[in-house]
XYZ file of C-alpha atoms in Angstrom:
384
model
C -29.567 44.084 2.877
C -27.078 45.244 0.239
C -24.281 43.709 2.306
C -26.157 40.420 2.532
C -26.694 40.325 -1.222
C -23.024 41.059 -1.935
C -21.987 38.209 0.369
C -24.316 35.823 -1.460
C -22.942 36.911 -4.822
C -19.377 36.519 -3.585
C -20.119 33.013 -2.367
C -21.744 32.126 -5.689
C -18.685 33.311 -7.593
C -16.401 30.902 -5.751
C -15.746 27.852 -7.916
C -16.060 24.625 -5.911
C -13.068 22.318 -6.129
C -13.410 18.558 -5.931
C -10.842 16.065 -4.683
C -11.257 13.227 -7.186
C -8.246 14.092 -9.302
C -5.899 15.014 -6.463
C -3.113 13.106 -4.794
C 0.132 13.472 -2.889
C 3.754 12.619 -3.585
C 6.138 12.047 -0.687
C 9.353 14.075 -0.827
C 11.234 11.791 1.493
C 14.382 13.831 2.097
C 12.649 17.003 3.259
C 9.627 15.860 5.287
C 7.344 17.339 2.652
C 4.374 16.184 0.589
C 3.543 17.649 -2.801
C -0.153 17.918 -3.662
C -0.740 17.024 -7.314
C -3.580 17.096 -9.832
C -3.727 13.886 -11.867
C -5.907 15.343 -14.643
C -3.752 18.418 -15.176
C -0.556 16.473 -14.384
C 0.721 19.350 -12.281
C 2.016 20.092 -8.795
C -0.410 22.369 -6.947
C 1.702 23.065 -3.873
C 3.584 21.555 -0.960
C 3.037 20.883 2.734
C 6.131 20.929 4.945
C 6.904 19.890 8.505
C 5.912 16.226 8.356
C 9.076 14.784 9.916
C 10.876 11.619 8.825
C 9.244 10.404 5.613
C 11.949 7.900 4.667
C 9.299 5.158 4.781
C 5.989 6.984 4.550
C 2.520 5.912 3.498
C -0.848 7.626 3.139
C -4.544 6.824 3.456
C -7.433 9.150 2.697
C -10.661 10.207 4.370
C -13.977 9.164 2.875
C -14.389 12.492 1.062
C -10.799 12.483 -0.177
C -10.125 15.857 1.394
C -7.827 14.616 4.155
C -4.586 12.685 3.710
C -3.318 10.816 6.764
C 0.463 10.636 6.472
C 2.300 7.966 8.475
C 5.975 8.849 9.001
C 8.831 6.547 9.866
C 9.410 8.485 13.097
C 5.976 7.492 14.409
C 4.235 10.735 13.498
C 0.689 10.660 12.158
C -0.328 13.850 10.365
C -3.712 14.853 8.970
C -3.250 17.053 5.908
C -6.068 18.885 4.106
C -5.236 18.435 0.406
C -7.557 21.292 -0.636
C -6.132 23.955 1.650
C -2.715 22.239 1.770
C -2.476 22.683 5.515
C -1.822 20.421 8.485
C -5.037 20.009 10.477
C -3.806 17.651 13.207
C -0.624 15.840 14.136
C 0.494 13.392 16.807
C 3.789 11.660 17.499
C 2.215 8.311 18.321
C 5.178 5.897 18.232
C 8.935 5.652 17.915
C 9.105 3.744 14.622
C 6.138 3.308 12.324
C 5.659 2.048 8.771
C 2.069 2.720 7.765
C -1.589 2.509 8.604
C -5.188 2.101 7.515
C -8.580 3.777 7.814
C -11.771 2.006 8.869
C -14.611 1.174 6.490
C -16.779 4.000 7.857
C -13.892 6.485 7.807
C -14.125 7.224 11.520
C -10.975 5.478 12.779
C -7.355 5.647 11.658
C -4.938 2.898 12.747
C -1.127 2.991 12.727
C 1.113 -0.082 12.622
C 4.240 0.276 14.687
C 7.642 -1.310 15.053
C 8.405 0.544 18.280
C 6.584 -0.027 20.497
C 5.274 -3.066 18.671
C 1.546 -2.906 18.130
C -1.330 -0.945 16.621
C -2.704 2.379 17.830
C -6.130 3.647 16.765
C -7.191 7.295 16.543
C -10.281 9.366 15.905
C -10.123 10.348 12.234
C -11.389 13.868 12.850
C -9.169 14.926 15.733
C -6.457 12.244 15.958
C -7.405 11.774 19.597
C -6.339 8.312 20.833
C -9.070 5.660 20.817
C -7.355 2.302 21.400
C -3.905 0.845 21.999
C -3.290 -2.768 20.906
C 0.166 -3.954 22.025
C 1.427 -6.839 19.888
C 2.467 -8.824 22.955
C 2.885 -12.433 21.882
C 4.745 -13.584 25.015
C 5.242 -11.982 28.445
C 7.170 -8.758 27.879
C 7.753 -9.460 24.163
C 6.286 -7.109 21.581
C 6.354 -7.855 17.859
C 6.847 -5.449 15.015
C 3.568 -5.068 13.139
C 3.269 -5.209 9.343
C 0.565 -5.740 6.744
C -2.131 -3.651 8.445
C -5.342 -3.429 6.378
C -8.953 -2.434 6.879
C -11.761 -4.991 6.798
C -15.535 -4.559 6.579
C -17.281 -4.076 9.884
C -14.880 -1.661 11.614
C -12.127 -4.269 11.771
C -8.408 -4.197 11.103
C -6.165 -7.148 10.228
C -2.393 -7.177 10.671
C 0.624 -9.467 10.921
C 3.204 -9.850 13.675
C 6.614 -10.234 12.049
C 8.406 -11.513 15.155
C 5.592 -13.753 16.412
C 4.549 -15.589 13.214
C 0.951 -14.546 13.882
C -1.953 -12.686 12.265
C -4.472 -10.760 14.371
C -7.892 -9.336 13.580
C -9.021 -6.439 15.794
C -12.789 -5.815 15.913
C -13.750 -2.321 17.080
C -17.427 -2.487 16.110
C -18.827 -2.971 19.620
C -16.523 -0.774 21.655
C -13.728 1.069 19.810
C -11.947 1.664 23.126
C -11.854 -2.059 23.951
C -11.371 -3.998 20.711
C -11.767 -7.776 20.625
C -8.783 -9.621 19.161
C -8.859 -12.837 17.137
C -5.412 -14.433 16.877
C -4.100 -16.834 14.261
C -0.862 -18.475 15.390
C 1.903 -20.388 13.614
C 0.911 -18.938 10.269
C 4.418 -19.177 8.787
C 7.801 -17.641 9.506
C 8.206 -13.852 9.483
C 5.237 -12.331 7.670
C 6.611 -9.144 6.111
C 3.706 -7.518 4.264
C 0.176 -8.383 3.234
C -2.800 -7.536 1.083
C -6.567 -7.864 1.263
C -8.253 -8.925 -1.969
C -10.570 -6.294 -3.495
C -13.697 -8.063 -2.184
C -12.326 -8.183 1.362
C -12.467 -11.963 1.459
C -8.832 -13.065 1.574
C -5.932 -11.734 3.605
C -2.587 -12.870 2.195
C 0.682 -12.354 4.053
C 4.036 -12.883 2.392
C 6.582 -14.873 4.388
C 10.146 -13.631 4.537
C 11.452 -16.578 6.547
C 10.305 -19.307 4.149
C 9.110 -19.892 0.594
C 5.368 -19.396 0.670
C 2.519 -17.189 1.839
C -0.132 -17.362 4.546
C -3.788 -17.035 3.540
C -6.969 -16.559 5.578
C -10.455 -16.846 4.095
C -12.222 -14.207 6.180
C -15.645 -15.269 4.877
C -15.320 -18.781 6.312
C -17.560 -19.596 9.306
C -14.400 -20.417 11.259
C -11.486 -18.710 9.498
C -8.129 -20.466 9.615
C -4.688 -19.594 8.310
C -3.147 -21.923 5.758
C 0.023 -21.828 3.719
C 0.015 -21.490 -0.042
C 2.829 -21.608 -2.613
C 5.035 -23.533 -0.223
C 8.530 -24.219 -1.518
C 8.278 -22.188 -4.737
C 12.103 -21.918 -4.746
C 12.668 -25.516 -3.664
C 16.047 -26.927 -4.588
C 17.503 -23.619 -5.678
C 19.845 -21.342 -3.778
C 18.020 -18.166 -2.677
C 19.523 -14.865 -3.720
C 20.345 -12.142 -1.192
C 17.305 -9.943 -0.603
C 18.208 -6.286 -1.119
C 14.770 -4.812 -0.399
C 11.685 -6.374 1.101
C 8.933 -6.793 -1.515
C 5.547 -5.151 -1.016
C 2.153 -6.731 -1.518
C 0.022 -3.629 -1.086
C -0.276 -3.041 -4.830
C -3.417 -5.204 -5.002
C -1.871 -7.222 -7.800
C -5.105 -9.123 -8.351
C -6.180 -9.098 -11.993
C -9.218 -11.146 -12.960
C -9.019 -14.493 -11.206
C -5.245 -14.341 -10.843
C -2.944 -12.839 -8.253
C 0.510 -11.637 -9.283
C 3.046 -11.765 -6.494
C 6.774 -11.075 -6.048
C 8.918 -14.091 -5.259
C 11.251 -13.506 -2.309
C 14.915 -13.677 -3.328
C 14.101 -14.487 -6.950
C 13.868 -12.697 -10.273
C 10.324 -13.903 -10.795
C 6.687 -12.903 -10.522
C 4.393 -15.727 -9.445
C 0.944 -16.127 -11.005
C -1.660 -17.680 -8.718
C -5.218 -18.852 -9.402
C -7.425 -17.202 -6.772
C -10.004 -20.000 -7.007
C -7.567 -22.748 -6.016
C -4.628 -20.684 -4.693
C -2.292 -22.834 -6.730
C 0.587 -21.530 -8.815
C -0.325 -21.462 -12.504
C 2.738 -19.694 -13.829
C 5.837 -17.665 -13.134
C 7.375 -14.923 -15.196
C 11.118 -14.209 -15.278
C 11.726 -10.490 -14.753
C 14.692 -8.104 -14.769
C 15.490 -8.248 -11.043
C 14.059 -8.790 -7.582
C 10.492 -7.434 -7.677
C 9.493 -4.869 -5.046
C 6.050 -3.712 -6.196
C 3.909 -5.837 -8.505
C 0.901 -3.644 -9.288
C -2.133 -4.292 -11.478
C -3.658 -1.595 -13.661
C -7.250 -0.959 -12.522
C -8.721 -2.950 -15.415
C -6.360 -5.872 -14.751
C -4.984 -5.957 -18.282
C -1.453 -5.021 -17.267
C 0.853 -5.635 -14.317
C 3.725 -3.227 -13.693
C 6.836 -4.302 -11.763
C 9.720 -2.363 -10.230
C 12.865 -3.770 -8.684
C 15.436 -3.657 -5.906
C 19.076 -2.695 -6.490
C 20.928 -3.090 -8.782
C 17.967 -3.062 -11.178
C 16.037 -0.239 -9.553
C 16.167 2.017 -12.592
C 13.877 -0.332 -14.527
C 10.146 -0.956 -14.724
C 8.662 -3.863 -16.654
C 5.138 -4.113 -18.049
C 3.450 -7.522 -18.220
C 0.419 -8.251 -20.398
C -1.870 -10.413 -18.243
C -3.435 -12.182 -21.229
C -0.225 -13.423 -22.824
C 1.803 -13.326 -19.571
C 4.611 -11.758 -21.555
C 6.743 -8.717 -20.785
C 5.714 -6.173 -23.402
C 8.066 -3.349 -22.456
C 11.015 -2.540 -20.222
C 11.151 1.120 -19.256
C 13.914 3.136 -17.610
C 12.200 6.220 -16.172
C 15.066 7.161 -13.842
C 17.410 5.932 -11.141
C 15.904 4.452 -7.968
C 12.290 3.848 -8.953
C 10.496 3.582 -5.610
C 6.774 3.618 -6.307
C 4.051 3.542 -8.951
C 0.444 4.737 -8.790
C -2.243 4.381 -11.437
C -4.731 7.128 -12.111
C -8.245 6.146 -10.997
C -9.204 4.538 -14.307
C -5.706 3.498 -15.272
C -5.054 5.538 -18.413
C -1.753 6.692 -16.901
C 0.719 5.646 -14.246
C 2.887 7.963 -12.148
C 6.370 6.668 -11.312
C 8.776 8.161 -8.780
C 12.524 8.036 -9.394
C 14.153 9.132 -6.154
C 17.746 9.627 -7.277
C 16.684 11.376 -10.490
C 14.446 13.773 -8.505
C 11.735 12.990 -10.999
C 8.141 11.804 -11.291
C 7.234 10.418 -14.714
C 3.653 10.262 -15.992
C 3.323 7.466 -18.544
C 0.421 6.570 -20.828
C -0.409 2.914 -20.103
C -1.658 2.249 -23.648
C 1.108 3.718 -25.780
C 3.701 3.436 -22.964
C 4.814 6.922 -23.929
C 5.968 9.453 -21.310
C 3.367 12.216 -21.157
C 5.235 14.556 -18.828
C 7.789 14.671 -16.046
C 7.676 16.604 -12.783
C 10.797 17.733 -10.938
C 10.466 16.923 -7.225
C 13.233 16.402 -4.655
C 13.728 12.704 -3.784
C 10.169 11.556 -4.522
C 9.042 8.207 -3.144
C 5.455 7.165 -2.381
C 2.652 8.357 -4.674
C -0.936 8.205 -3.393
C -4.112 9.333 -5.180
C -7.435 10.136 -3.506
C -9.162 7.334 -5.437
C -7.732 5.082 -2.729
C -10.442 6.452 -0.416
C -13.019 4.218 -2.115
C -10.914 1.037 -2.175
C -10.599 -1.581 0.510
C -7.086 -2.320 1.704
C -5.755 1.059 0.628
């Protein structure tokens, strides 16, 4: 009985730890992720052995305790951010660039370049559930980009080489998903976003000026082009790095989007999907990311301007500050309520934590070649 009581007391003395203020930073050169605390602005520890993280992304389980890390080498790794240990790992493809987790948190999907397609796994064990080859013609597989979760145990993704968008529905039988295909959506979709309400899927087009949009709430959804010819009559600049749309740059009724091959951010009315403005910026935008309250949009750039970050006030549509946090800024991530933003500077081996009100640097963290930054608040957000 005394032993039983001592065990109870020992259990009671253990302080529970939540996951709401945790996150991970990719250390791309070493196959490592650093687990960080966003409230304390500290590094808690590291997890090694994750392979090629030169183009890595992360999604989180419903409870925020598990980070699913998608490596460039096709590895999918489940990391417990509380214990900082690998719980499961599978080498599921030859070349992969990201993934998504289903609305109910039970399925994890990886988008693959090689072999082209999407593979779906059980979120608990990483056991294979479904294989969706992106075969758009006999024997031809497309690279897959822009994978996002949709309500109803569905995933939406774009086929770069096929000029198509597919929606995979796994609600009836996860092992035999039904596929809805949208063809001729525009040339070379390169990345995409889902609006915060899950209604619109927007794919950027690398092969032409414009974007493809699908209203997923429509009785019979169709793909249509928006912002066609935004660079009409002007010589396009060389593109040094493909822009990304996964920053959910939707603030209020406006979307803020990078213009391919231009030093501009496009402002789009989400009621009409017409351009209502464009903002000249310091270089070719890579990420255009909205602060959670939508009052600011932060922009980073491709070479040779990749040491800069610009802050746009969404009310005045003016650049209010140009920051230089370090060489080779690769990613930005806002804290859950947006009072601070974390910025990785790969070549400076630095992560900067910046107050989004005063725009003052609160602290810096020394990490080797940091790239992607992902906080557990993403677990509660669609498209993340």
